PDB file of C-alpha atoms in Angstrom:
ATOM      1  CA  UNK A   1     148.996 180.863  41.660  1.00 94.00           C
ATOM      2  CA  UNK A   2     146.324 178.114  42.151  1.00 97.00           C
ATOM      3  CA  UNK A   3     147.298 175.189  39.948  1.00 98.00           C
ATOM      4  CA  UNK A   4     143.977 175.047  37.874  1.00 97.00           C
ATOM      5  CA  UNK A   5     145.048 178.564  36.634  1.00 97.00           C
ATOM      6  CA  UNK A   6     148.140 177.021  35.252  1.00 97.00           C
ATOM      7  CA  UNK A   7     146.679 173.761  33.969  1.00 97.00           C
ATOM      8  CA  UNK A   8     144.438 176.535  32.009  1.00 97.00           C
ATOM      9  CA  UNK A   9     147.483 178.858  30.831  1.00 97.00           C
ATOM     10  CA  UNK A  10     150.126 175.524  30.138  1.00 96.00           C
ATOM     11  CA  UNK A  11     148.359 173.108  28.259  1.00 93.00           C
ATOM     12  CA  UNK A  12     151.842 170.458  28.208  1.00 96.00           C
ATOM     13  CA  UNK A  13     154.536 170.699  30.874  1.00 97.00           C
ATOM     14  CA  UNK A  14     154.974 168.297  34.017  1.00 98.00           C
ATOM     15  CA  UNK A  15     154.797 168.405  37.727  1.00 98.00           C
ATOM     16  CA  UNK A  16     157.408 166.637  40.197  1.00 98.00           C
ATOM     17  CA  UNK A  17     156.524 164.879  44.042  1.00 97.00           C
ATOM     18  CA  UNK A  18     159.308 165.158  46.987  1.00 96.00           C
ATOM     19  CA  UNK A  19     159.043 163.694  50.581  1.00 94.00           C
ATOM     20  CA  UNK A  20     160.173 165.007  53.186  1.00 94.00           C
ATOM     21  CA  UNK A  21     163.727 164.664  54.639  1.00 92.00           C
ATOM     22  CA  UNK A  22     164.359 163.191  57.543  1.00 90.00           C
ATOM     23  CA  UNK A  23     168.253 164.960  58.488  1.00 91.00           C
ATOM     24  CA  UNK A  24     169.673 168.234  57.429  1.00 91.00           C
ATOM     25  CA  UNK A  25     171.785 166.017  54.474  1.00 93.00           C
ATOM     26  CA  UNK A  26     168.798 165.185  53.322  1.00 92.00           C
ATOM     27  CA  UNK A  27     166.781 168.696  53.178  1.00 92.00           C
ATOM     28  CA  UNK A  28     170.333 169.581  51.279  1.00 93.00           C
ATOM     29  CA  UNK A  29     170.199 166.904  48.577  1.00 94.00           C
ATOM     30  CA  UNK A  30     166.009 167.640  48.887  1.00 94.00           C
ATOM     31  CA  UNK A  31     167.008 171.514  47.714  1.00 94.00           C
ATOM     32  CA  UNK A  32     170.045 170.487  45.001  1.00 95.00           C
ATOM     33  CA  UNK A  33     167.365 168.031  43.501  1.00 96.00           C
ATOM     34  CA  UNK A  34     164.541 170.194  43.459  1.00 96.00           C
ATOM     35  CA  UNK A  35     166.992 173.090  41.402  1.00 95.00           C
ATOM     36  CA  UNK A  36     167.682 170.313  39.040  1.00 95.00           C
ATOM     37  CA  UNK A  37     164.399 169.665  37.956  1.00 96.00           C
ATOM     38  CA  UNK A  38     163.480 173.178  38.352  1.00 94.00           C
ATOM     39  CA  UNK A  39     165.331 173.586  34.601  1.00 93.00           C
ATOM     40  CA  UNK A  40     162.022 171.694  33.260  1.00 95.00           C
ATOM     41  CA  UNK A  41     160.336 174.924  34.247  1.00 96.00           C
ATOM     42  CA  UNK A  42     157.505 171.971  36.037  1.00 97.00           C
ATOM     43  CA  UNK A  43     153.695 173.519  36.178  1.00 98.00           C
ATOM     44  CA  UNK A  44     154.016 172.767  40.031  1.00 98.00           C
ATOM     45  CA  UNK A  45     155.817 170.661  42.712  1.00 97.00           C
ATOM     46  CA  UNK A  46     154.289 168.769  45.582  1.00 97.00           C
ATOM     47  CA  UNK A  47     155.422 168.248  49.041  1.00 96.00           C
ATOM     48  CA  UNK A  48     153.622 164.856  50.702  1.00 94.00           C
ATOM     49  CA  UNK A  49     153.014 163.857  53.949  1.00 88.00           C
ATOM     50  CA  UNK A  50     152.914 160.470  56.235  1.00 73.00           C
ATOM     51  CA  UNK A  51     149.967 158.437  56.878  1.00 63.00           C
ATOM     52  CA  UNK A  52     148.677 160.157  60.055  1.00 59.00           C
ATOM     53  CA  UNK A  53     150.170 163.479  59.554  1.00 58.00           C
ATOM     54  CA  UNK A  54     153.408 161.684  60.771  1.00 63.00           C
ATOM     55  CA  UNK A  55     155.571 163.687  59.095  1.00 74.00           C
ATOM     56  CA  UNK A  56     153.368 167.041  59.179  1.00 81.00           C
ATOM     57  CA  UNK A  57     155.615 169.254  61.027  1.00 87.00           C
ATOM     58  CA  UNK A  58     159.101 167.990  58.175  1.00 90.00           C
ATOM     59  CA  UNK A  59     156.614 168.692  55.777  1.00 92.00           C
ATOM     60  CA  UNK A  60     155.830 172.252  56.957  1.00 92.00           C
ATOM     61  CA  UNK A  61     159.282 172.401  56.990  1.00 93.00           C
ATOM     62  CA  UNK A  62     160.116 171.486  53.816  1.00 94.00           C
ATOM     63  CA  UNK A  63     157.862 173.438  51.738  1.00 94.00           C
ATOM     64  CA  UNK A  64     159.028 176.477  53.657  1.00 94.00           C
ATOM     65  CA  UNK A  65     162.171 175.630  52.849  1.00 92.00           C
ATOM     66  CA  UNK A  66     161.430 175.387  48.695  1.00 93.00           C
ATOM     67  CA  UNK A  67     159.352 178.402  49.065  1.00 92.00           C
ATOM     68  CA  UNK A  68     162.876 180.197  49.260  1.00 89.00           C
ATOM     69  CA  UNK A  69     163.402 178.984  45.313  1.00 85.00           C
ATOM     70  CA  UNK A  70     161.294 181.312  43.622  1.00 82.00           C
ATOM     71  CA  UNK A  71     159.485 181.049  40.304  1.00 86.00           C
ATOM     72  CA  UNK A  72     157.917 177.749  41.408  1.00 93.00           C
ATOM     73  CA  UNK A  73     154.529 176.775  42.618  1.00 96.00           C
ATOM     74  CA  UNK A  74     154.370 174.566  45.539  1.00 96.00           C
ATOM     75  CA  UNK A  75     151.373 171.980  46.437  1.00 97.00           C
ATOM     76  CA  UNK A  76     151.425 171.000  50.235  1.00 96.00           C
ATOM     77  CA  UNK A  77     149.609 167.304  50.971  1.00 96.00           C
ATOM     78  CA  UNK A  78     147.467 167.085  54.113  1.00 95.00           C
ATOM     79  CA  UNK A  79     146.343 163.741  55.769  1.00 92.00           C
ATOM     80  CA  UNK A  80     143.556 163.936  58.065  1.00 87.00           C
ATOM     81  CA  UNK A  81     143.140 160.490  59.719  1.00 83.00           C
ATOM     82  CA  UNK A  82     143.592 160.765  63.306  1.00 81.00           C
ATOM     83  CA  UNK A  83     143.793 164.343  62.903  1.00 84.00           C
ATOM     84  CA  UNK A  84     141.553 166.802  64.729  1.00 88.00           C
ATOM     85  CA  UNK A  85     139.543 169.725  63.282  1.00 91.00           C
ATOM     86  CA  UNK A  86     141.974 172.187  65.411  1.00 92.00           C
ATOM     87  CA  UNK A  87     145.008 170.711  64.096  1.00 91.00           C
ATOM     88  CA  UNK A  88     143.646 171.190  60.564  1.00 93.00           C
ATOM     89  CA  UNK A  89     142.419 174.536  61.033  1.00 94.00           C
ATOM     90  CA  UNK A  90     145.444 175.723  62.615  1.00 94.00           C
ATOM     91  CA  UNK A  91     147.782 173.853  59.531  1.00 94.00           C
ATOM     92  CA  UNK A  92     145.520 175.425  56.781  1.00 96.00           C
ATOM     93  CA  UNK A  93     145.996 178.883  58.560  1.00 96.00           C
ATOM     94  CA  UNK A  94     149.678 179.093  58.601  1.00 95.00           C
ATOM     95  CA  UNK A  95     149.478 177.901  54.892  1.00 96.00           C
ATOM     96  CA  UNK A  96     147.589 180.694  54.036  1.00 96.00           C
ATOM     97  CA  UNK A  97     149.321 182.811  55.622  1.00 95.00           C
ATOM     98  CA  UNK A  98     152.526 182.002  54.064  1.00 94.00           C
ATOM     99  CA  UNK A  99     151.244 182.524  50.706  1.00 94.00           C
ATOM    100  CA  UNK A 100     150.553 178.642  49.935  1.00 96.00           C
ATOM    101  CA  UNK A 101     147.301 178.236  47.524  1.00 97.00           C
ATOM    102  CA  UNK A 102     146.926 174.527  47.048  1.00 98.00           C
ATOM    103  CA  UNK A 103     146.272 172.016  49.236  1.00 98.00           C
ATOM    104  CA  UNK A 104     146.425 167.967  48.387  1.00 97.00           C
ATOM    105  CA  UNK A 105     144.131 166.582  50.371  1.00 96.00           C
ATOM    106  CA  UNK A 106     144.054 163.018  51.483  1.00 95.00           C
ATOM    107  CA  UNK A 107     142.435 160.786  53.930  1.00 88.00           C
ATOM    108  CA  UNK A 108     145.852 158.687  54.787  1.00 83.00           C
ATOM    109  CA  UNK A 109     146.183 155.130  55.640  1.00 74.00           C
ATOM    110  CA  UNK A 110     144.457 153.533  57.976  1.00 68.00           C
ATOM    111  CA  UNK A 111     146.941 151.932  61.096  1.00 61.00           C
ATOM    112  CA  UNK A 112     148.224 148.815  59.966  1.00 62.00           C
ATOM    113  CA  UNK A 113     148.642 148.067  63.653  1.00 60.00           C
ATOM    114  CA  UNK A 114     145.057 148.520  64.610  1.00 59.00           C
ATOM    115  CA  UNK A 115     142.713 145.791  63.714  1.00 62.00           C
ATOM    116  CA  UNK A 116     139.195 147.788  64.468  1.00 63.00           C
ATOM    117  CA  UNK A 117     140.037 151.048  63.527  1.00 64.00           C
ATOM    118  CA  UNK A 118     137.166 153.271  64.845  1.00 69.00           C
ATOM    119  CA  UNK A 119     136.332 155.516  61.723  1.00 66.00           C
ATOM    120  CA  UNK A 120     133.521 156.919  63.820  1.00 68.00           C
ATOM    121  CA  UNK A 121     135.731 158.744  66.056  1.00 71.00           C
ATOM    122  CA  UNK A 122     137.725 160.956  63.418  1.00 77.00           C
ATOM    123  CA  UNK A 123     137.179 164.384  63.046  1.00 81.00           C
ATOM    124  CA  UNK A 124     137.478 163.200  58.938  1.00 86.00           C
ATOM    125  CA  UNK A 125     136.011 159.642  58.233  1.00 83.00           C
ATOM    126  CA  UNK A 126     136.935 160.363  54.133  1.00 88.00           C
ATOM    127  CA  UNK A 127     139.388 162.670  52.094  1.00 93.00           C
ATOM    128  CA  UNK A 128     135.566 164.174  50.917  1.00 94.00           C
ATOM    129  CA  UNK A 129     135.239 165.507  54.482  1.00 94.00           C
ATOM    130  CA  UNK A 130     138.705 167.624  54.237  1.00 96.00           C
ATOM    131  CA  UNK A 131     138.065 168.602  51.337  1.00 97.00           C
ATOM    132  CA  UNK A 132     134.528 170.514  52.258  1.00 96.00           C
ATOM    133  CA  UNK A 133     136.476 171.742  55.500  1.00 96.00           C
ATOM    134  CA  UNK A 134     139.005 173.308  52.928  1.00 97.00           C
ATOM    135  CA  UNK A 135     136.692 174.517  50.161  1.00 96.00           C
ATOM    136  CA  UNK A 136     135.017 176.966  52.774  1.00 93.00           C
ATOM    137  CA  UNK A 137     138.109 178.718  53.311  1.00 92.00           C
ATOM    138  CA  UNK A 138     138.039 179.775  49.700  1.00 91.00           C
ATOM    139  CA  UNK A 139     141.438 180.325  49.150  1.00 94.00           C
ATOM    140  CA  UNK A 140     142.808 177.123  48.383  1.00 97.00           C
ATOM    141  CA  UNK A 141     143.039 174.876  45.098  1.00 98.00           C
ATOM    142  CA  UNK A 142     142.211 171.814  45.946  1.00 98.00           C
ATOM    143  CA  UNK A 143     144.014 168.847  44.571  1.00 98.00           C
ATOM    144  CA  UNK A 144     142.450 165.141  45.327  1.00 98.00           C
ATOM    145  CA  UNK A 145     144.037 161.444  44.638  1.00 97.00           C
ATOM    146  CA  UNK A 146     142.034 159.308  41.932  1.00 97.00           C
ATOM    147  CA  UNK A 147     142.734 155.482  41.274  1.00 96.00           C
ATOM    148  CA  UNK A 148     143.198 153.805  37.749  1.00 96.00           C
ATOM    149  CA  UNK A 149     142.623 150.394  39.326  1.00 95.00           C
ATOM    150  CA  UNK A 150     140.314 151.628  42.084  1.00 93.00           C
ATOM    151  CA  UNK A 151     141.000 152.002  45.520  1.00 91.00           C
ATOM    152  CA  UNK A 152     142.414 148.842  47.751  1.00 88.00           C
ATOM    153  CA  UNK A 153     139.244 149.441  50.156  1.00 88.00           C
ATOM    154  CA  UNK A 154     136.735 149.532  47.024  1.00 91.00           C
ATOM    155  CA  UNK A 155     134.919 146.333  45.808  1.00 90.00           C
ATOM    156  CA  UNK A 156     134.539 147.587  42.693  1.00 93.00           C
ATOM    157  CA  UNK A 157     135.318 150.132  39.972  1.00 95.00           C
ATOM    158  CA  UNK A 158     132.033 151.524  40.287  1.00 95.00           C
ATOM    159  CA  UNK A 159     131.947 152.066  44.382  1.00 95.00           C
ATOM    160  CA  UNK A 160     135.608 153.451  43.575  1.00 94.00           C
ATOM    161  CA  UNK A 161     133.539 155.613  41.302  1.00 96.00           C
ATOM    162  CA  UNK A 162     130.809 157.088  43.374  1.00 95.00           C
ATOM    163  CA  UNK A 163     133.539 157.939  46.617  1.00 94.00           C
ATOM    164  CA  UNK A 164     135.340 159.874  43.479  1.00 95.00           C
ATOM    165  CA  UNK A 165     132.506 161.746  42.719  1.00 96.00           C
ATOM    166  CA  UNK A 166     132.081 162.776  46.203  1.00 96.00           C
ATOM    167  CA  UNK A 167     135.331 164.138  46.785  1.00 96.00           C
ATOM    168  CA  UNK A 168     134.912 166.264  43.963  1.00 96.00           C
ATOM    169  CA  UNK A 169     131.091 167.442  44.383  1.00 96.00           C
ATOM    170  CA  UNK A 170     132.568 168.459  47.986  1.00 96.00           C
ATOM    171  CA  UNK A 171     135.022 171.048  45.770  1.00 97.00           C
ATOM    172  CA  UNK A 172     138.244 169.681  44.865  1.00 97.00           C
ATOM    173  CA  UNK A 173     139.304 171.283  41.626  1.00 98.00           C
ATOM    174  CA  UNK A 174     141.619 169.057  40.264  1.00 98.00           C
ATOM    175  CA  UNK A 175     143.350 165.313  41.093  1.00 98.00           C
ATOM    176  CA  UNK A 176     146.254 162.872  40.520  1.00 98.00           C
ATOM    177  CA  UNK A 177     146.212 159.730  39.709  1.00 98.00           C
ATOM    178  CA  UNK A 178     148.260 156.590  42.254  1.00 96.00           C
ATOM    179  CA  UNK A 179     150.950 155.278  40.585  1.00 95.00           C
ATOM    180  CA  UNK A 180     150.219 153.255  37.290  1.00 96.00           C
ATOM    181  CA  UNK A 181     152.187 151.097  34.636  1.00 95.00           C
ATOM    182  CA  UNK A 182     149.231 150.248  31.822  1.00 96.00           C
ATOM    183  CA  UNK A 183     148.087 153.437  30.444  1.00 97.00           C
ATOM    184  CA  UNK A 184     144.892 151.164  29.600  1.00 97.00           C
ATOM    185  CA  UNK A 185     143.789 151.906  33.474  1.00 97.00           C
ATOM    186  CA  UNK A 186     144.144 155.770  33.125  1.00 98.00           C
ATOM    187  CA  UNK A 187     142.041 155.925  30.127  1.00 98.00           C
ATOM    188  CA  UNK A 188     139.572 153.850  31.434  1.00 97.00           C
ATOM    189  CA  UNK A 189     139.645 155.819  34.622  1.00 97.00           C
ATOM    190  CA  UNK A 190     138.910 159.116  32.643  1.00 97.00           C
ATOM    191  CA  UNK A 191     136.040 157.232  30.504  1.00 97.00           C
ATOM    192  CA  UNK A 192     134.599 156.118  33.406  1.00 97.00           C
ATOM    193  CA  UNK A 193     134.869 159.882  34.913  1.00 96.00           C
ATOM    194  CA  UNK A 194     133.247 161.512  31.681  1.00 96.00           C
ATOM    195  CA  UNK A 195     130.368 159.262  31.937  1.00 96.00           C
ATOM    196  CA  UNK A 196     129.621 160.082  35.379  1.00 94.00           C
ATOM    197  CA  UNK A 197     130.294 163.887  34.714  1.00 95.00           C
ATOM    198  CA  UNK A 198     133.676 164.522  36.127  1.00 95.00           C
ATOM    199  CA  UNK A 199     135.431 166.836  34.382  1.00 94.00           C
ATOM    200  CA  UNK A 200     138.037 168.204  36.374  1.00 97.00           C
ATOM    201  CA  UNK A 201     141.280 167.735  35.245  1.00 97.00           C
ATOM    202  CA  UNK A 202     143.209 164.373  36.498  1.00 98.00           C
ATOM    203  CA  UNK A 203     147.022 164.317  35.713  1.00 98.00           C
ATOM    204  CA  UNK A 204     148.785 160.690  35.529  1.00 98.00           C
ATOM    205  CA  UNK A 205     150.796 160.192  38.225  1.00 98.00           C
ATOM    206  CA  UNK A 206     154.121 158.524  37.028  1.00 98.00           C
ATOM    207  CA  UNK A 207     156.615 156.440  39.061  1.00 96.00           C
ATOM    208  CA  UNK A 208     159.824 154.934  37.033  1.00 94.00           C
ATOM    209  CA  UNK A 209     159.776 151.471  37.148  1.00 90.00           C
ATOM    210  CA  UNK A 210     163.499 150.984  37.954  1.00 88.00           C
ATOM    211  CA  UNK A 211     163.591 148.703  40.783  1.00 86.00           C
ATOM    212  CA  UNK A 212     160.780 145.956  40.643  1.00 83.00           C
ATOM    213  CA  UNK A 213     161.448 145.048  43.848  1.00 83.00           C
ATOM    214  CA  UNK A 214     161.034 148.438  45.669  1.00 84.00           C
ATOM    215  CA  UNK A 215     157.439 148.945  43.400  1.00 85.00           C
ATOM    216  CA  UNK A 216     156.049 145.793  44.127  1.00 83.00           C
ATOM    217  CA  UNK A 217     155.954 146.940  47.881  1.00 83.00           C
ATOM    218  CA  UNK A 218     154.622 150.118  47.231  1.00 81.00           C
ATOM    219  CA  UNK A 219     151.992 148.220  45.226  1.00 79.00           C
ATOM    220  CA  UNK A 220     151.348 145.761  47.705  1.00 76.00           C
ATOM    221  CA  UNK A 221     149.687 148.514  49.980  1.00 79.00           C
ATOM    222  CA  UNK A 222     147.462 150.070  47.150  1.00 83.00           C
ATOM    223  CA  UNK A 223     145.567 148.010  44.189  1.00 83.00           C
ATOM    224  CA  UNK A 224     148.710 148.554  41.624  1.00 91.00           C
ATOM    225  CA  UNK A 225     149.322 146.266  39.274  1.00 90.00           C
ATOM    226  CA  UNK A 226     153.111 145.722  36.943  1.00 89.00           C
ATOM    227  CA  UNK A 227     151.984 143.890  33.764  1.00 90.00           C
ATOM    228  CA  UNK A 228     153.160 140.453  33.696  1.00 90.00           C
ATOM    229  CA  UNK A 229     155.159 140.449  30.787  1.00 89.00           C
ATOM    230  CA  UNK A 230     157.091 143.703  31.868  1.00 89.00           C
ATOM    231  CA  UNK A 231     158.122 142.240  35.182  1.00 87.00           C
ATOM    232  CA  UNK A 232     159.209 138.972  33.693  1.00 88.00           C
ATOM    233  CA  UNK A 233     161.419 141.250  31.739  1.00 88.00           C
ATOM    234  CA  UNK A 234     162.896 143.336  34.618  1.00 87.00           C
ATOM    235  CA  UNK A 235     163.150 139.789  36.377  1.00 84.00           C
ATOM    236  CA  UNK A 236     166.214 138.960  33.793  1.00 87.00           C
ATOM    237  CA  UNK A 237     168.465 141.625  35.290  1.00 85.00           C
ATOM    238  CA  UNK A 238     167.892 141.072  39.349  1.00 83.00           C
ATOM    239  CA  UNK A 239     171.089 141.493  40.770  1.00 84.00           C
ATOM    240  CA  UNK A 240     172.219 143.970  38.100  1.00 88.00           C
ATOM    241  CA  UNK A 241     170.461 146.945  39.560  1.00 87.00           C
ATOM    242  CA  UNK A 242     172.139 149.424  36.831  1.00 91.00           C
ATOM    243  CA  UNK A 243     170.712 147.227  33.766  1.00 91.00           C
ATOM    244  CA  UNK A 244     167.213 147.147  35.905  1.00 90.00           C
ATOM    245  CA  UNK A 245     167.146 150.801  35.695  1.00 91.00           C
ATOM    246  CA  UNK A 246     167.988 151.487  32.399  1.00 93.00           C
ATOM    247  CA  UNK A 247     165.742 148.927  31.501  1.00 92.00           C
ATOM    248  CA  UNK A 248     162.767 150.874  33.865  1.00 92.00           C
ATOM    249  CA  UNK A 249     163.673 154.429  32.168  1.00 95.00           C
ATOM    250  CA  UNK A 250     163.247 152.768  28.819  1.00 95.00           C
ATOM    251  CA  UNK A 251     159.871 151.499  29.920  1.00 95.00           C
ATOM    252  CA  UNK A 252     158.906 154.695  31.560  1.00 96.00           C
ATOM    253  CA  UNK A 253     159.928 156.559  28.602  1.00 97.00           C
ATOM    254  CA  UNK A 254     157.385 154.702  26.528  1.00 96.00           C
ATOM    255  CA  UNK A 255     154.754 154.365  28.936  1.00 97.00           C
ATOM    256  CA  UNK A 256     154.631 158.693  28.941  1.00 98.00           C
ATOM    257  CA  UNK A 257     155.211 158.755  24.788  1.00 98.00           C
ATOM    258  CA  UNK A 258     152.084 156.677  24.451  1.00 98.00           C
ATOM    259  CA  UNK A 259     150.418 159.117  27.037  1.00 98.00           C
ATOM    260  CA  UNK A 260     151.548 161.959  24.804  1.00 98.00           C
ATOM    261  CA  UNK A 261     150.398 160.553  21.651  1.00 97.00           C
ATOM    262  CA  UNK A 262     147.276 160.080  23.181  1.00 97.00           C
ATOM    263  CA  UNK A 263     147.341 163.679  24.174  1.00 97.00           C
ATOM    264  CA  UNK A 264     147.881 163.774  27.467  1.00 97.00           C
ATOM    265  CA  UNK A 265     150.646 166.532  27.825  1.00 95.00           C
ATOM    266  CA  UNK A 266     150.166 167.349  31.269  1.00 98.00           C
ATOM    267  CA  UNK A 267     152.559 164.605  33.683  1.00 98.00           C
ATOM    268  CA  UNK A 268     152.969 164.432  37.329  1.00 98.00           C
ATOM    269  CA  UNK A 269     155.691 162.392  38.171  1.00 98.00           C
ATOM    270  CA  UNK A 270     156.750 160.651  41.820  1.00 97.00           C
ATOM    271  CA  UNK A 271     160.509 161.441  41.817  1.00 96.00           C
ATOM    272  CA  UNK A 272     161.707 159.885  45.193  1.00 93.00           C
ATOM    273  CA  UNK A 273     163.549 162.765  45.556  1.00 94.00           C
ATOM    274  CA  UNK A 274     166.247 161.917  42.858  1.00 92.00           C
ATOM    275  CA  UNK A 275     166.248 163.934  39.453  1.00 95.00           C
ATOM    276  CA  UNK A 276     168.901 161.873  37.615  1.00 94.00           C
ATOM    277  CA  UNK A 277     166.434 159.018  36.379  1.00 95.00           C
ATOM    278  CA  UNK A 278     163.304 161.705  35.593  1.00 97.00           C
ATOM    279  CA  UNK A 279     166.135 163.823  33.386  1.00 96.00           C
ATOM    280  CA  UNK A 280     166.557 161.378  31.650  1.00 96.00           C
ATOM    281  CA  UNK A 281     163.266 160.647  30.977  1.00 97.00           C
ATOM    282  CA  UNK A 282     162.306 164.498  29.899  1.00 97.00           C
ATOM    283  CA  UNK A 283     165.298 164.191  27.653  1.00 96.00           C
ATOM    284  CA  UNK A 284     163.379 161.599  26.094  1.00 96.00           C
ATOM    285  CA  UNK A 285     160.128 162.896  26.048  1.00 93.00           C
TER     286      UNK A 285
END
């Protein structure tokens, strides 16, 4: 089922993001942690992939592998820098043919290792340009990924804007938001949105803030900022890495109420592939 039909039909529930695994243990743990969460009965679950299409082929992999737990909806995420048309084609194909009906699609980072990346040479200069390449298969729901703080390549909320609005004139029917930790952002993001005339749906994309440390380099490669006073509070309990998360899930827990009681009832979360910390923040919620 594409997920705009269920985002019509559930109007509160959540969705959960996995990575790939990289050895056999991990597509085990991958399947035991995906049956745990699958209790929450989530709208969908997502399946990424590396910068590049790196990890294409485990991803593939993967979501075949989850398509063998039934009664769940799976979203596969496609990357398209450095990728050609013929690689594309031939990914979308076997998608479809497998019964998968929504697509993520993303441009990908560009090499950190290359200082004069040639975005004139790709097959896909911008997520916009896989998503048109998608949209005229017309079988696929297309997700896209929006930012609360704007894109790290943007100089400014309101260029952020106008690539946003290109994505989505070019077909995608819904997106998710990068991670976040001031719901301030998100609601300016969808003000921002309505004013221009978006109206597709955009779900927050939630990461627990358990481990300061670990977020702070995700953040450093996207425009992601912790608030000041909550990382001054985490900063009490480094070296106690079981206070630090309890602390996180307590943050995390509020951070989603105040979403709710804003009405926002629809929550994707990034689980890292562990369900133990996300239970316990749908216990809460």
């Amino acid at each position: 089922m594409k997920i705009t039909t269920i985002l019509k039909q559930r109007n509160r529930g959540v969705s959960f993001e996995f990575f790939p695994p990289k050895s056999e243990a991990g597509k085990k743990s991958l399947v035991t942690t995906v049956r745990s969460l699958k209790e929450s009965n989530p709208l969908y679950i997502s399946m990424t992939c590396g910068a590049r299409g790196t990890t294409q082929e485990r991803t593939k992999e993967a979501v075949y592998t989850l398509l063998q737990e039934k009664e769940l909806e799976i979203m596969a995420h496609l990357t398209c820098i450095g990728a050609r048309k013929s690689s594309i084609e031939s990914i979308l194909n076997e998608y479809k043919e497998k019964g998968i009906e929504n697509i993520m699609a993303l441009r990908g980072d560009v090499p950190q290792d290359v200082s004069d990346f040639d975005f004139s040479a790709q097959d896909f200069r911008y997520a916009r340009d896989l998503v048109t390449f998608i949209k005229k298969y017309g079988h696929f729901c297309i997700g896209v990924a929006v930012y609360p703080e704007g894109h790290i390549e943007m100089s400014s909320l309101e260029e952020d804007l106008e690539y946003t609005k290109q994505k989505i004139d070019a077909g995608a029917d819904f997106a998710v938001t990068q991670m976040f930790f001031d719901n301030s952002h998100y609601y300016a993001l969808l003000d921002r949105m309505k004013k221009k005339g978006i109206t597709i749906p955009v779900l927050p994309g939630i990461l627990p803030l358990t481990d300061v440390a670990k977020v702070k380099q995700f953040a450093s490669v996207c425009r992601t900022t912790i608030p000041q006073n909550i990382e001054e509070e985490m900063a009490r309990f480094s070296g106690k890495p079981l206070e630090m998360e309890k602390m996180g899930i307590e943050f995390t827990i509020r951070q989603c109420q105040d979403l709710i009681k804003k009405g926002v009832e629809q929550i994707h979360f990034f689980t890292l592939n562990k369900s133990k910390t996300i239970k316990a923040i749908l216990d809460a919620i």
